[in-house]
Coordinates of N, CA and C in Angstrom, one line a residue:
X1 N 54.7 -55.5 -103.7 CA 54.5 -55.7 -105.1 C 53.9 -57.1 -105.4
X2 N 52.6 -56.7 -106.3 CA 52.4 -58.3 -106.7 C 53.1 -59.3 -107.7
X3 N 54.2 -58.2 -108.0 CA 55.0 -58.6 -109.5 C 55.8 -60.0 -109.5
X4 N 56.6 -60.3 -108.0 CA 56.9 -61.6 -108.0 C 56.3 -62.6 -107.3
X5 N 55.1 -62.2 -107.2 CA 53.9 -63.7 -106.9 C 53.5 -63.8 -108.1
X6 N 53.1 -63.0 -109.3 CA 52.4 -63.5 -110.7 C 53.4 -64.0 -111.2
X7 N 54.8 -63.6 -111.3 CA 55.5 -64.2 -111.9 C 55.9 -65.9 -111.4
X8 N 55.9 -65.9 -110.4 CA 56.7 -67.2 -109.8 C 55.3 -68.1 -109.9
X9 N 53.8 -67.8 -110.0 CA 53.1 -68.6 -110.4 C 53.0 -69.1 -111.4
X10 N 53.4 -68.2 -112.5 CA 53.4 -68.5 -114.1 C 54.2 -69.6 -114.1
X11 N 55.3 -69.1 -113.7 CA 56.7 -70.3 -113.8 C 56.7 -71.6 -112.7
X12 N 55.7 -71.5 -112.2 CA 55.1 -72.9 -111.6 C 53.7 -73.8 -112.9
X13 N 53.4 -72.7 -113.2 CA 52.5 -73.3 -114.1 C 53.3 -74.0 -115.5
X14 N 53.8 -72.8 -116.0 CA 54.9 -73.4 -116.5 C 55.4 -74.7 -116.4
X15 N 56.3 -75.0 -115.7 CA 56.8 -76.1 -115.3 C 55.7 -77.1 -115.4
X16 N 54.5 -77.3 -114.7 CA 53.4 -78.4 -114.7 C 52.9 -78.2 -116.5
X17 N 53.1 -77.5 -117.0 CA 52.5 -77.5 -118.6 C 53.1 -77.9 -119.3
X18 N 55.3 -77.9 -119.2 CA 56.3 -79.0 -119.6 C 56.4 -80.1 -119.6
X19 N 56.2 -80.3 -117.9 CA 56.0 -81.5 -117.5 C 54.8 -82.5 -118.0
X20 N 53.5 -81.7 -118.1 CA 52.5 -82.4 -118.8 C 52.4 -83.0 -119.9
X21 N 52.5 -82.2 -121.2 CA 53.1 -82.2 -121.8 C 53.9 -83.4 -122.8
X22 N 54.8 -83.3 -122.0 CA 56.0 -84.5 -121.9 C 55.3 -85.7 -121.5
X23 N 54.7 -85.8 -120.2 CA 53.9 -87.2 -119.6 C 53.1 -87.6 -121.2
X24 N 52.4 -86.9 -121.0 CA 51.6 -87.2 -122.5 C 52.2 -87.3 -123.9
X25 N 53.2 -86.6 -124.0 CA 53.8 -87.4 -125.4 C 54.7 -88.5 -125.8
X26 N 54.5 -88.9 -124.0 CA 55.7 -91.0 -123.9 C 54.4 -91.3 -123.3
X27 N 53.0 -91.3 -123.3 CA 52.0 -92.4 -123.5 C 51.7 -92.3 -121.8
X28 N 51.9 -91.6 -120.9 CA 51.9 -91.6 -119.3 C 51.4 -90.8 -119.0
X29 N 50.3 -90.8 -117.7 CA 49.2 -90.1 -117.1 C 49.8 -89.1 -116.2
X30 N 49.5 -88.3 -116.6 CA 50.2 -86.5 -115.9 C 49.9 -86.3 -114.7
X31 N 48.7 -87.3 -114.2 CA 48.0 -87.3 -112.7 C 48.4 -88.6 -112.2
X32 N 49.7 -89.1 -112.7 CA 50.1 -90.1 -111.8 C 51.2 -89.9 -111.0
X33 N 51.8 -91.0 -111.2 CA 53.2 -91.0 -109.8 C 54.0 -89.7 -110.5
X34 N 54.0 -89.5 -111.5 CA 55.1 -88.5 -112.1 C 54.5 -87.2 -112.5
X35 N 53.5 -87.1 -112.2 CA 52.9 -85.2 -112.6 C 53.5 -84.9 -111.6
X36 N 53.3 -83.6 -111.9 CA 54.0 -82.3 -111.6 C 53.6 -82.3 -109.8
X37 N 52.0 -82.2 -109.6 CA 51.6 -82.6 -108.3 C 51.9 -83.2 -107.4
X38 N 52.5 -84.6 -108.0 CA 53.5 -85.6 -107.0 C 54.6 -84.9 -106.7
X39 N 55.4 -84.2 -107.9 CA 56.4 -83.7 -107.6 C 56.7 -82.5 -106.7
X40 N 55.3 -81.7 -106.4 CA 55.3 -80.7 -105.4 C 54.7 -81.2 -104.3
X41 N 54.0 -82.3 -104.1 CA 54.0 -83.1 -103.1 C 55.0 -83.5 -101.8
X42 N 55.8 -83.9 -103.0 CA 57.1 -84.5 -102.5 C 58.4 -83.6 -102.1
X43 N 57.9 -82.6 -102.3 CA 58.8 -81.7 -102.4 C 58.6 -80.7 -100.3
X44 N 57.1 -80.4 -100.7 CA 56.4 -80.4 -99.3 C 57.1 -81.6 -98.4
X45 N 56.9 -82.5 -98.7 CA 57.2 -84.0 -97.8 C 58.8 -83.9 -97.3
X46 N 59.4 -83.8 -98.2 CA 60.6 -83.6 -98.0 C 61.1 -82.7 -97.2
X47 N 60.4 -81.4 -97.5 CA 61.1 -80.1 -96.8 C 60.2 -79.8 -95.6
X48 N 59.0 -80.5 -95.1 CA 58.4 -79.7 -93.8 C 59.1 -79.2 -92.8
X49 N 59.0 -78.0 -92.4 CA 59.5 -77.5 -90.8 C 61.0 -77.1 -91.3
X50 N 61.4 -76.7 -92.8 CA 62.6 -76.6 -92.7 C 62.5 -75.3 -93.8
X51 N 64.2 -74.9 -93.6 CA 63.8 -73.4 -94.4 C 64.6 -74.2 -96.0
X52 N 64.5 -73.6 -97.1 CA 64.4 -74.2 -97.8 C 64.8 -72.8 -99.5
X53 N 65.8 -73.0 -100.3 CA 65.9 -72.1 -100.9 C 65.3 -72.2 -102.6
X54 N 65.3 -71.0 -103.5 CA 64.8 -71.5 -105.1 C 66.0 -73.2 -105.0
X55 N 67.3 -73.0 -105.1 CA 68.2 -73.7 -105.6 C 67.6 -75.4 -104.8
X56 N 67.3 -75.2 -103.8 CA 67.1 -76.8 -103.4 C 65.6 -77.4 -104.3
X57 N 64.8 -76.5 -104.5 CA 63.6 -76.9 -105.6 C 63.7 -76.7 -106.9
X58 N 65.0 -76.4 -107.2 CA 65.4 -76.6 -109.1 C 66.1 -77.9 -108.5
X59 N 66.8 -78.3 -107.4 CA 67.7 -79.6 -107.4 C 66.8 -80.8 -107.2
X60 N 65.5 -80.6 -106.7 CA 64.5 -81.2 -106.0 C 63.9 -82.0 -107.5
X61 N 63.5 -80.7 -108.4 CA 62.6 -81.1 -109.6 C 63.5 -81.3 -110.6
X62 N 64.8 -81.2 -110.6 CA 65.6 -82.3 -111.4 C 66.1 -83.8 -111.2
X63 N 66.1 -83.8 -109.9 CA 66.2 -85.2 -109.4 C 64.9 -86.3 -109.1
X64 N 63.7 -85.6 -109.2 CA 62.2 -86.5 -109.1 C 62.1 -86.4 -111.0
X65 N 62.5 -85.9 -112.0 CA 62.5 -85.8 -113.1 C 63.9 -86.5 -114.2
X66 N 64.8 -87.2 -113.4 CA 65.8 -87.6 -113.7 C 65.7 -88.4 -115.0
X67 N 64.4 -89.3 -115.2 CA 64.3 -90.3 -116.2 C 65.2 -89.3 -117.7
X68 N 65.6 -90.3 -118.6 CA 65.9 -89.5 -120.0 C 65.1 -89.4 -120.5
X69 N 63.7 -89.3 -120.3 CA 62.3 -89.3 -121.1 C 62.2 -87.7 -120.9
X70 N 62.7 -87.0 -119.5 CA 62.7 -85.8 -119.3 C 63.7 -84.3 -120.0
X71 N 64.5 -85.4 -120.2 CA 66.0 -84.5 -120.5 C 65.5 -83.3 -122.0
X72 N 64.7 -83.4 -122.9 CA 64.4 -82.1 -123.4 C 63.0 -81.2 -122.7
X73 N 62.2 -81.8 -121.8 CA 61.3 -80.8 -121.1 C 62.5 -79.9 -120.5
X74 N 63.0 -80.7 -119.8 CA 64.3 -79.9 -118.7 C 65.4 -78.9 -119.7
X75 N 65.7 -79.3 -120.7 CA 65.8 -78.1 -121.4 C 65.0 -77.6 -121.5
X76 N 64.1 -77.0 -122.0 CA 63.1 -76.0 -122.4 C 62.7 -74.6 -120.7
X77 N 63.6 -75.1 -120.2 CA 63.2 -74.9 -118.6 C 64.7 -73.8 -118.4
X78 N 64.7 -72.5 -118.7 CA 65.9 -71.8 -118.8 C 65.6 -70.8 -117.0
X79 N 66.0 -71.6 -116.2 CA 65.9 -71.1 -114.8 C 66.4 -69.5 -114.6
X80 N 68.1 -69.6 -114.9 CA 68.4 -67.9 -115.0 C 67.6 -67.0 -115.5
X81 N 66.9 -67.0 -116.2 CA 66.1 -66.0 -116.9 C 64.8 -65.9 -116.5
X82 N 64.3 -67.2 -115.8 CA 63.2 -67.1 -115.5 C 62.9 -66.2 -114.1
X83 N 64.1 -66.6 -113.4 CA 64.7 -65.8 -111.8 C 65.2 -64.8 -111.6
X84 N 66.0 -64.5 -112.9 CA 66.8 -63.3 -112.5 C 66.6 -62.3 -113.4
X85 N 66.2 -62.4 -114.7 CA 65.8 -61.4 -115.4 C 64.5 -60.6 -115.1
X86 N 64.5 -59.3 -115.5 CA 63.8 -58.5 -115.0 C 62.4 -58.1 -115.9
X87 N 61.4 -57.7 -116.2 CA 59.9 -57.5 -116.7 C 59.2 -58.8 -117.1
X88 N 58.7 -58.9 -118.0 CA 57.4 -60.0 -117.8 C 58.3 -61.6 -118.5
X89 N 57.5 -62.5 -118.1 CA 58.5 -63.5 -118.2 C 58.9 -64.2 -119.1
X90 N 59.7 -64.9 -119.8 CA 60.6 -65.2 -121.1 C 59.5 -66.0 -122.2
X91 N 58.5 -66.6 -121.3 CA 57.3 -67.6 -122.2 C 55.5 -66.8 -122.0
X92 N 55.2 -66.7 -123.3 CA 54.4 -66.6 -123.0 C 53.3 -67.4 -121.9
X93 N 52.8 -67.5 -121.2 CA 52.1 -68.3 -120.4 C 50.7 -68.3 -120.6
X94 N 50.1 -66.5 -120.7 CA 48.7 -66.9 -120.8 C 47.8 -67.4 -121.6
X95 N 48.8 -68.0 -123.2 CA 48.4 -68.2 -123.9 C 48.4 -70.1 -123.6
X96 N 48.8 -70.1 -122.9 CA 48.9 -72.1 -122.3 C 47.3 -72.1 -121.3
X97 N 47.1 -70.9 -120.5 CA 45.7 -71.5 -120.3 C 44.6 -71.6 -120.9
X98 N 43.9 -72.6 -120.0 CA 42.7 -73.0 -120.3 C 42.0 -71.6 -119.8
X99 N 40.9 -70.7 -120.9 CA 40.4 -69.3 -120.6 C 38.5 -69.9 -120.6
X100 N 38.4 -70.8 -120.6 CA 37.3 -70.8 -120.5 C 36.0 -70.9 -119.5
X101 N 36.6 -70.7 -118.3 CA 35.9 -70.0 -117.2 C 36.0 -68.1 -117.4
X102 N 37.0 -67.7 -117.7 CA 36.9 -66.1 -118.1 C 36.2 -65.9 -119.1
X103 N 36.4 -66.7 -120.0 CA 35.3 -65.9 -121.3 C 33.5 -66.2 -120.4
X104 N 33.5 -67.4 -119.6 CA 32.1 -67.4 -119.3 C 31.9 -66.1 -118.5
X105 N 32.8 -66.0 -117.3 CA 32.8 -64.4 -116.9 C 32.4 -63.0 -117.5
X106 N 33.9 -63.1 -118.7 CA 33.2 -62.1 -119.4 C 32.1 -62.0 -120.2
X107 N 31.2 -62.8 -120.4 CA 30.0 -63.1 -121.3 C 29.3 -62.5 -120.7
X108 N 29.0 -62.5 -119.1 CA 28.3 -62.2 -118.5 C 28.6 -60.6 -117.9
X109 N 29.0 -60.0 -118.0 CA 29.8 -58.7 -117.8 C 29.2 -58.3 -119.0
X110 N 29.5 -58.7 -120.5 CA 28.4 -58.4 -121.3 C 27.5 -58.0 -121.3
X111 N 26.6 -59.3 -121.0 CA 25.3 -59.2 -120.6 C 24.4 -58.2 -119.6
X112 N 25.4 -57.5 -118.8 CA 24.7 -56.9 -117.4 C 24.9 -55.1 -118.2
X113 N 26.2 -55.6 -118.9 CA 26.5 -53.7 -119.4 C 25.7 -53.6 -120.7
X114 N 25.2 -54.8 -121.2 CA 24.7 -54.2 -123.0 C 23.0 -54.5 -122.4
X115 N 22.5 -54.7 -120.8 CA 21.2 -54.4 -121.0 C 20.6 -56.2 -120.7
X116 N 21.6 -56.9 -121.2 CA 20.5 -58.2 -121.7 C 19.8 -58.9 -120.7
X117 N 19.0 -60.0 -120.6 CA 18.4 -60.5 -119.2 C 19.2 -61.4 -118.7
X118 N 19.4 -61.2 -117.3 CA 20.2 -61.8 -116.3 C 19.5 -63.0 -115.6
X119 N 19.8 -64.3 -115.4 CA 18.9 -64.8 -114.6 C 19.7 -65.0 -113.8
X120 N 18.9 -65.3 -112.2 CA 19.4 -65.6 -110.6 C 20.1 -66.0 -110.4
X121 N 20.3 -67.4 -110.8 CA 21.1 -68.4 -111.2 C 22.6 -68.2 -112.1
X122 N 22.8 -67.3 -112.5 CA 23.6 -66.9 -113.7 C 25.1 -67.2 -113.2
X123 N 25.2 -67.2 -111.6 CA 26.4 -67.1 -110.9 C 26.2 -68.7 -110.0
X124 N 25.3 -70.0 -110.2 CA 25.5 -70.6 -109.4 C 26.7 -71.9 -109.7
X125 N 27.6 -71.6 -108.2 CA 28.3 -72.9 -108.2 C 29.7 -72.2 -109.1
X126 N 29.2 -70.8 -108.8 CA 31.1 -70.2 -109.2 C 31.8 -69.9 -107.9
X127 N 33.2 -70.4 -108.4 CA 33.6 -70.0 -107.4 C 34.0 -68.3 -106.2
X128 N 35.2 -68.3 -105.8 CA 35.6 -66.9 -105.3 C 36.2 -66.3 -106.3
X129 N 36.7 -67.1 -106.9 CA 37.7 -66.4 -108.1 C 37.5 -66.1 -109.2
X130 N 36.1 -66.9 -109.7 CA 35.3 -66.4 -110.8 C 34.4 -65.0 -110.6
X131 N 33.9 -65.4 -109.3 CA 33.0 -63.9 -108.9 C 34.1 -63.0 -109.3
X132 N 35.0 -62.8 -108.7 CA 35.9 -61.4 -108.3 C 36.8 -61.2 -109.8
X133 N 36.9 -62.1 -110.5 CA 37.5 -61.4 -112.1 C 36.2 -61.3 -112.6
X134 N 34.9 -62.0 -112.7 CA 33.7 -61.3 -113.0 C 33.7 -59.7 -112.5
X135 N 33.8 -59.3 -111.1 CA 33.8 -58.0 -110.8 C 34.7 -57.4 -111.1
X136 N 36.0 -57.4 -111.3 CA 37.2 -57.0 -111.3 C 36.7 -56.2 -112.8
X137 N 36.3 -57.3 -113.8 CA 36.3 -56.7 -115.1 C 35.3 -56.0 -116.0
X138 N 34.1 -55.9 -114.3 CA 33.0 -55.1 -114.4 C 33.5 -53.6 -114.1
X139 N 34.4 -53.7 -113.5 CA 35.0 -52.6 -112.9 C 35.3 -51.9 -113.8
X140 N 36.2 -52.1 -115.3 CA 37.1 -52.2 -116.1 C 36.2 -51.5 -117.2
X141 N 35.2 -51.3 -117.0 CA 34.4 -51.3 -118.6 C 34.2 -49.4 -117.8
X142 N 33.7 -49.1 -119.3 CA 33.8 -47.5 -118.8 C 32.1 -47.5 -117.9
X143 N 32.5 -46.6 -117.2 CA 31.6 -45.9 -115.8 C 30.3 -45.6 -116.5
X144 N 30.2 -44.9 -117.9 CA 29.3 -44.7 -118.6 C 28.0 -46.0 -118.5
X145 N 28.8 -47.1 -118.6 CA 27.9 -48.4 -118.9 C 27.6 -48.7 -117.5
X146 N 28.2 -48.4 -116.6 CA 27.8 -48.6 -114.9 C 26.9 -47.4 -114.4
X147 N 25.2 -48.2 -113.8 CA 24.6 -47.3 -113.4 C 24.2 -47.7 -111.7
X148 N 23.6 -46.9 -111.5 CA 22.4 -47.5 -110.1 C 22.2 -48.2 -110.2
X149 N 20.8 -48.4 -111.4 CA 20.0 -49.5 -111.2 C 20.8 -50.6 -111.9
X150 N 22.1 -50.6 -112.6 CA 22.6 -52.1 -112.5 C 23.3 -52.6 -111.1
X151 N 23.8 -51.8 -110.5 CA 24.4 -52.4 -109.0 C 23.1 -52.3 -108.3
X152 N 22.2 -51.7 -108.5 CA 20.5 -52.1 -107.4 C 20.1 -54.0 -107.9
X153 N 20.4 -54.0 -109.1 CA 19.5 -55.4 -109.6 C 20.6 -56.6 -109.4
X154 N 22.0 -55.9 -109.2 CA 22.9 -57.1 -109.1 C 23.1 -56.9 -107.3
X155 N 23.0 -56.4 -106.6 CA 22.2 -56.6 -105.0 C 21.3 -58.0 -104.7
X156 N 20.3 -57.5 -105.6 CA 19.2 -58.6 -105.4 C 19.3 -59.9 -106.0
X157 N 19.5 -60.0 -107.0 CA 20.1 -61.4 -107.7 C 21.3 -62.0 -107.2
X158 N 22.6 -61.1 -106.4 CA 23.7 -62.0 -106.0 C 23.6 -61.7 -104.7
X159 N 23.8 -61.1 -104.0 CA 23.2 -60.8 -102.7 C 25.0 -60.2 -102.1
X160 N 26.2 -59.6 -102.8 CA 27.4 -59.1 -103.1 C 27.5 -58.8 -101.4
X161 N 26.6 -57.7 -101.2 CA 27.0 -57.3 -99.6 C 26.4 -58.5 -98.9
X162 N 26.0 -59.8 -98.7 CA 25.9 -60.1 -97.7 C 26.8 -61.1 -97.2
X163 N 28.0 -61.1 -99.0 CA 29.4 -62.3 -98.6 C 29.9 -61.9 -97.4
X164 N 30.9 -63.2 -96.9 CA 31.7 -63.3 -96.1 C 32.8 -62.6 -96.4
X165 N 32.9 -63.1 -98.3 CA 34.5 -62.8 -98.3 C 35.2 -61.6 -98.4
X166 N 35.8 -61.3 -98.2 CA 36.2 -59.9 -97.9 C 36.8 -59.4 -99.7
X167 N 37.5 -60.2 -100.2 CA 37.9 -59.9 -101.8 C 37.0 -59.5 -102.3
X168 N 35.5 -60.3 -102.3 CA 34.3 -60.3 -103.2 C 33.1 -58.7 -102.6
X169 N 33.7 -58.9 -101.2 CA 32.8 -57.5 -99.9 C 33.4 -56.1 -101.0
X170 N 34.7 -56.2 -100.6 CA 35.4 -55.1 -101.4 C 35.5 -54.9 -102.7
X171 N 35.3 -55.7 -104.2 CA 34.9 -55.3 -105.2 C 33.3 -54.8 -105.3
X172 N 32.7 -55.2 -104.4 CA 31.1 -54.5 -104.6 C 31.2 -53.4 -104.2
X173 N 31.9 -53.2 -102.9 CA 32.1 -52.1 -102.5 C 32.3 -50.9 -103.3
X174 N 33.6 -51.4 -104.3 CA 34.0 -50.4 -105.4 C 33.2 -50.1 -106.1
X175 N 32.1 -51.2 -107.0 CA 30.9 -51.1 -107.8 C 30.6 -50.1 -107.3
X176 N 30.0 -50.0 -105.7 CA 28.7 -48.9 -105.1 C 28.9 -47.7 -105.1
X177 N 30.4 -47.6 -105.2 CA 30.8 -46.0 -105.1 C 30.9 -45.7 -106.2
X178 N 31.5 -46.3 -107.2 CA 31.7 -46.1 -109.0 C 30.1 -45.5 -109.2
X179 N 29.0 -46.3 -108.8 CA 28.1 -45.9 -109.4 C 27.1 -45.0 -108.2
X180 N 27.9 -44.3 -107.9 CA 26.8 -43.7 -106.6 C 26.0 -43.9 -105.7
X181 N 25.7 -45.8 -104.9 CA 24.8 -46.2 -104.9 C 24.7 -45.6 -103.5
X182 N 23.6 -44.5 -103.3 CA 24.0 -44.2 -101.8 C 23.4 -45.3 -100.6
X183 N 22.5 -45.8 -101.0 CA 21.5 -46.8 -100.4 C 22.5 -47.5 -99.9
X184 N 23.5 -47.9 -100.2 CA 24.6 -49.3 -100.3 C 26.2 -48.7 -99.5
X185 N 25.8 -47.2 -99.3 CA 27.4 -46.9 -98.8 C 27.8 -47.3 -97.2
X186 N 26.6 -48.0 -96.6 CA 26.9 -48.5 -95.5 C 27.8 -49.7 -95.5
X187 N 27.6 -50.6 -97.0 CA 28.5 -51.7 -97.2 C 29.8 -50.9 -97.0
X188 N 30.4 -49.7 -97.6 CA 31.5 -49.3 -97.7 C 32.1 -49.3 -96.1
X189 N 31.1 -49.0 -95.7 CA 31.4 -48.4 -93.9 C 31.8 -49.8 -93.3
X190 N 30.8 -50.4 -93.9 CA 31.1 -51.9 -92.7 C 32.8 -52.7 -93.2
X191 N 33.3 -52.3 -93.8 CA 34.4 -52.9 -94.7 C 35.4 -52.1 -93.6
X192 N 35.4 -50.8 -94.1 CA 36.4 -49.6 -93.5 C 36.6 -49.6 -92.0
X193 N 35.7 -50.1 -91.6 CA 35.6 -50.4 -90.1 C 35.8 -52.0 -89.8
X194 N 35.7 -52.6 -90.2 CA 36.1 -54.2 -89.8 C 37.3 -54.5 -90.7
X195 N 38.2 -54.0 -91.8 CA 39.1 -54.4 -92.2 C 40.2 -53.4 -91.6
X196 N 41.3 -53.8 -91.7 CA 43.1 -53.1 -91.8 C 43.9 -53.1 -92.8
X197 N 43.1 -54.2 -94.4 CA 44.3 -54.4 -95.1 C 45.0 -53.2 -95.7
X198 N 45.7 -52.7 -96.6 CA 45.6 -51.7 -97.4 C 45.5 -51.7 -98.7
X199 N 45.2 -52.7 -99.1 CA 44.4 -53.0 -100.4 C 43.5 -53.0 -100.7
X200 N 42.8 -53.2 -99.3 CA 41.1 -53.0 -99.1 C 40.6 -51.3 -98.8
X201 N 41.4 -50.5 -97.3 CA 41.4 -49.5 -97.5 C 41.8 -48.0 -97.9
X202 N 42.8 -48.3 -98.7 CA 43.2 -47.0 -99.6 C 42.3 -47.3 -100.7
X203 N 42.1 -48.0 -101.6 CA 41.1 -47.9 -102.6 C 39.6 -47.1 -102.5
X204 N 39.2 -47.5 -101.3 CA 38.1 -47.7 -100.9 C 38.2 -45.9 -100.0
X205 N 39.1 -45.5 -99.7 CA 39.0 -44.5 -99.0 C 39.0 -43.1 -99.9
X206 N 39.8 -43.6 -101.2 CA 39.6 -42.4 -102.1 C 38.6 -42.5 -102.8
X207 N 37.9 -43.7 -103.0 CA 36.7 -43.7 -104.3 C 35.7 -42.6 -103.4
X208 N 35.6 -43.2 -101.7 CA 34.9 -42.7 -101.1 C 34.9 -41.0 -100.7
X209 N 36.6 -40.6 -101.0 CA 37.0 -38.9 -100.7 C 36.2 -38.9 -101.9
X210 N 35.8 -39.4 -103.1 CA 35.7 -38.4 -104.6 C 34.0 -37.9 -104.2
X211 N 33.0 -39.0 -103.8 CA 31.5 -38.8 -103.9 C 31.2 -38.4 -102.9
X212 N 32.0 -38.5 -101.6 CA 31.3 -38.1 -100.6 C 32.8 -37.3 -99.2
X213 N 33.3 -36.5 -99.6 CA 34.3 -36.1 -98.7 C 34.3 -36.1 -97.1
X214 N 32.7 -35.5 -97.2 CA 32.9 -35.5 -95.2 C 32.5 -37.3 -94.9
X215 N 32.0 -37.8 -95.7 CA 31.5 -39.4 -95.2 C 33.2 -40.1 -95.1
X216 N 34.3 -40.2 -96.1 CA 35.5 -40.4 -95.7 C 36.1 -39.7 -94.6
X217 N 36.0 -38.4 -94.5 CA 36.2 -38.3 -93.5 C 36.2 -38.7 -92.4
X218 N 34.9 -38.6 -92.0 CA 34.4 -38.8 -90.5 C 35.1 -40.7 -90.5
X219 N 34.2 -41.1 -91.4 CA 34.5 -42.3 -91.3 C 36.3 -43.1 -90.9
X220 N 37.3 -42.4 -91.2 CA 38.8 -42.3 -91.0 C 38.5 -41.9 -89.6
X221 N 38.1 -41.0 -89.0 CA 38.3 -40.1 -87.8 C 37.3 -41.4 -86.8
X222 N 36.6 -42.0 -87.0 CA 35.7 -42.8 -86.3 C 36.5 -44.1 -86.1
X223 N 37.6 -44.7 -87.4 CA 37.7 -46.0 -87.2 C 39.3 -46.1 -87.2
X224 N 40.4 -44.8 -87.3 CA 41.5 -45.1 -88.0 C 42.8 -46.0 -86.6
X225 N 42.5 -45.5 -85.1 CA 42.1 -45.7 -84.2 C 42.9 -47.2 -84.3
X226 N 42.5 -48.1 -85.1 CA 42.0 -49.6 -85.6 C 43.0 -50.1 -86.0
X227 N 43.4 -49.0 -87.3 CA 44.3 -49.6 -88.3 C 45.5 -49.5 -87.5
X228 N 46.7 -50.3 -88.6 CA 47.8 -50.5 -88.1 C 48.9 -49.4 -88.5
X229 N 49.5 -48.7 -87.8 CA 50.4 -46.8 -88.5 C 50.4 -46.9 -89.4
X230 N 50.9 -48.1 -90.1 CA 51.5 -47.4 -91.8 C 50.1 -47.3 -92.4
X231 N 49.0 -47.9 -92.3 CA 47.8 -47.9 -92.9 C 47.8 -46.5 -92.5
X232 N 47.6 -46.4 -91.5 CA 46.7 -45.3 -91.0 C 47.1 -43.7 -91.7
X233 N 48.6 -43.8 -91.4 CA 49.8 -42.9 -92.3 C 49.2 -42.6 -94.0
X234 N 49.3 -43.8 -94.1 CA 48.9 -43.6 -96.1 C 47.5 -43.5 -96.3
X235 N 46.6 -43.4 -95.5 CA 45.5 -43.4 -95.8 C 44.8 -42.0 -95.4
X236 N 45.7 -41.4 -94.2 CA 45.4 -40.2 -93.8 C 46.2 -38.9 -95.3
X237 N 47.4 -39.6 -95.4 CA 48.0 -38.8 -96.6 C 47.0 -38.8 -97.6
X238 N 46.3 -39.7 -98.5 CA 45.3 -39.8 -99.2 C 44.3 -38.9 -99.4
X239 N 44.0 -39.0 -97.7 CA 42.2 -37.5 -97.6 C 42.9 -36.5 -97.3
X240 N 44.4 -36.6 -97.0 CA 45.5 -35.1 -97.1 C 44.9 -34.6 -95.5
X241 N 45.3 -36.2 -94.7 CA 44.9 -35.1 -93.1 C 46.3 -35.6 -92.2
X242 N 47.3 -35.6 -93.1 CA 48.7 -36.0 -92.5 C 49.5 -35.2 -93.5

């Protein structure tokens, strides 16, 4: 489940947004000896090569925070709840970020579904993580607005199948099948066959049962071999050949 990595990053972010916060309203640089960064710094420094539990890093970031300049951040900071209670977490969070690399995202997700002109450049000097919530949220918009020729023109302008990265390989991937790009289903192949995750191939194996059945097929029967059982198990359950 991804449920307690988003959460426990919130509540790390959290904490550096308190802490910030705070530095800045007693007149002190949040990127100095006392942000949040030093404090997970130190925290690494402290604990290398050792096992280490939540409770020693609540005792960790009370004691690098000790000043009384801290003592209401550290209230605002209600740990039981944050740890132990159950659905989405006690503070809002996403309303503390900075959204303005996503709206640039989404602007452009916009742009590609309402028609408008794209230039080459449109994606330079983003990073992995802008690409893939760019695609993620291309994904998102109804199928209707996703054609061929927009995954043909965004081929040639971003060059999607020729990344390295496998997050960014596999959301194009999804694009090519959403929109039937048959020219492009070898990208699918080269994934299915050089990956094992299962994030990567159960998604990718049913988009692939919907448009093209004997191509999943064969394709499972060619590479499964590869995968590790439990993959192989849930993914054969999937095409229904377990």
């Amino acid at each position: 489940s991804s449920v307690p990595y988003e959460k426990g990053s919130q509540f790390l972010f959290f904490l550096e947004h308190t802490i910030t916060n705070t530095l800045r309203a007693a007149g002190k640089d949040p990127d100095g000896e006392l942000g949040f960064e030093c404090c997970v710094r130190a925290w690494f420094a402290a604990h290398e090569r050792t096992s280490v539990t939540t409770s020693d890093f609540r005792s960790h970031f009370e004691r690098f925070y000790s000043d009384p300049c801290f003592e209401q951040a550290k209230d605002k900071v209600d740990w039981d709840l944050w740890l132990n209670s159950t659905g989405f977490p006690p503070v809002d969070v996403h309303s503390m970020f900075d959204d303005t690399l996503a709206k640039r995202a989404k602007a452009l997700v916009s742009d590609w579904v309402e028609g408008r002109p794209v230039e080459s450049n449109s994606m330079d000097g983003w990073t992995t993580v802008e690409v893939t919530y760019f695609l993620d949220n291309l994904l998102l918009e109804d199928s209707a607005k996703l054609s061929m020729d927009l995954t043909k023109k965004m081929a040639e302008l971003y060059h999607f199948d020729k990344s390295s990265n496998y997050e960014i390989r596999f959301r194009w991937a999804c694009l090519v099948l959403v929109t039937k790009l048959e020219d492009h289903y070898d990208d699918v192949i080269a994934i299915l066959g050089s990956q094992g995750r299962m994030k990567f191939l159960r998604p990718l194996y049913r988009e692939l049962f919907q448009v093209d059945k004997d191509l999943a097929l064969s394709t499972f029967v060619a590479h499964n071999s590869k995968y590790h059982n439990i993959a192989r198990k849930m993914v054969g359950v999937d095409l229904g050949v377990e």
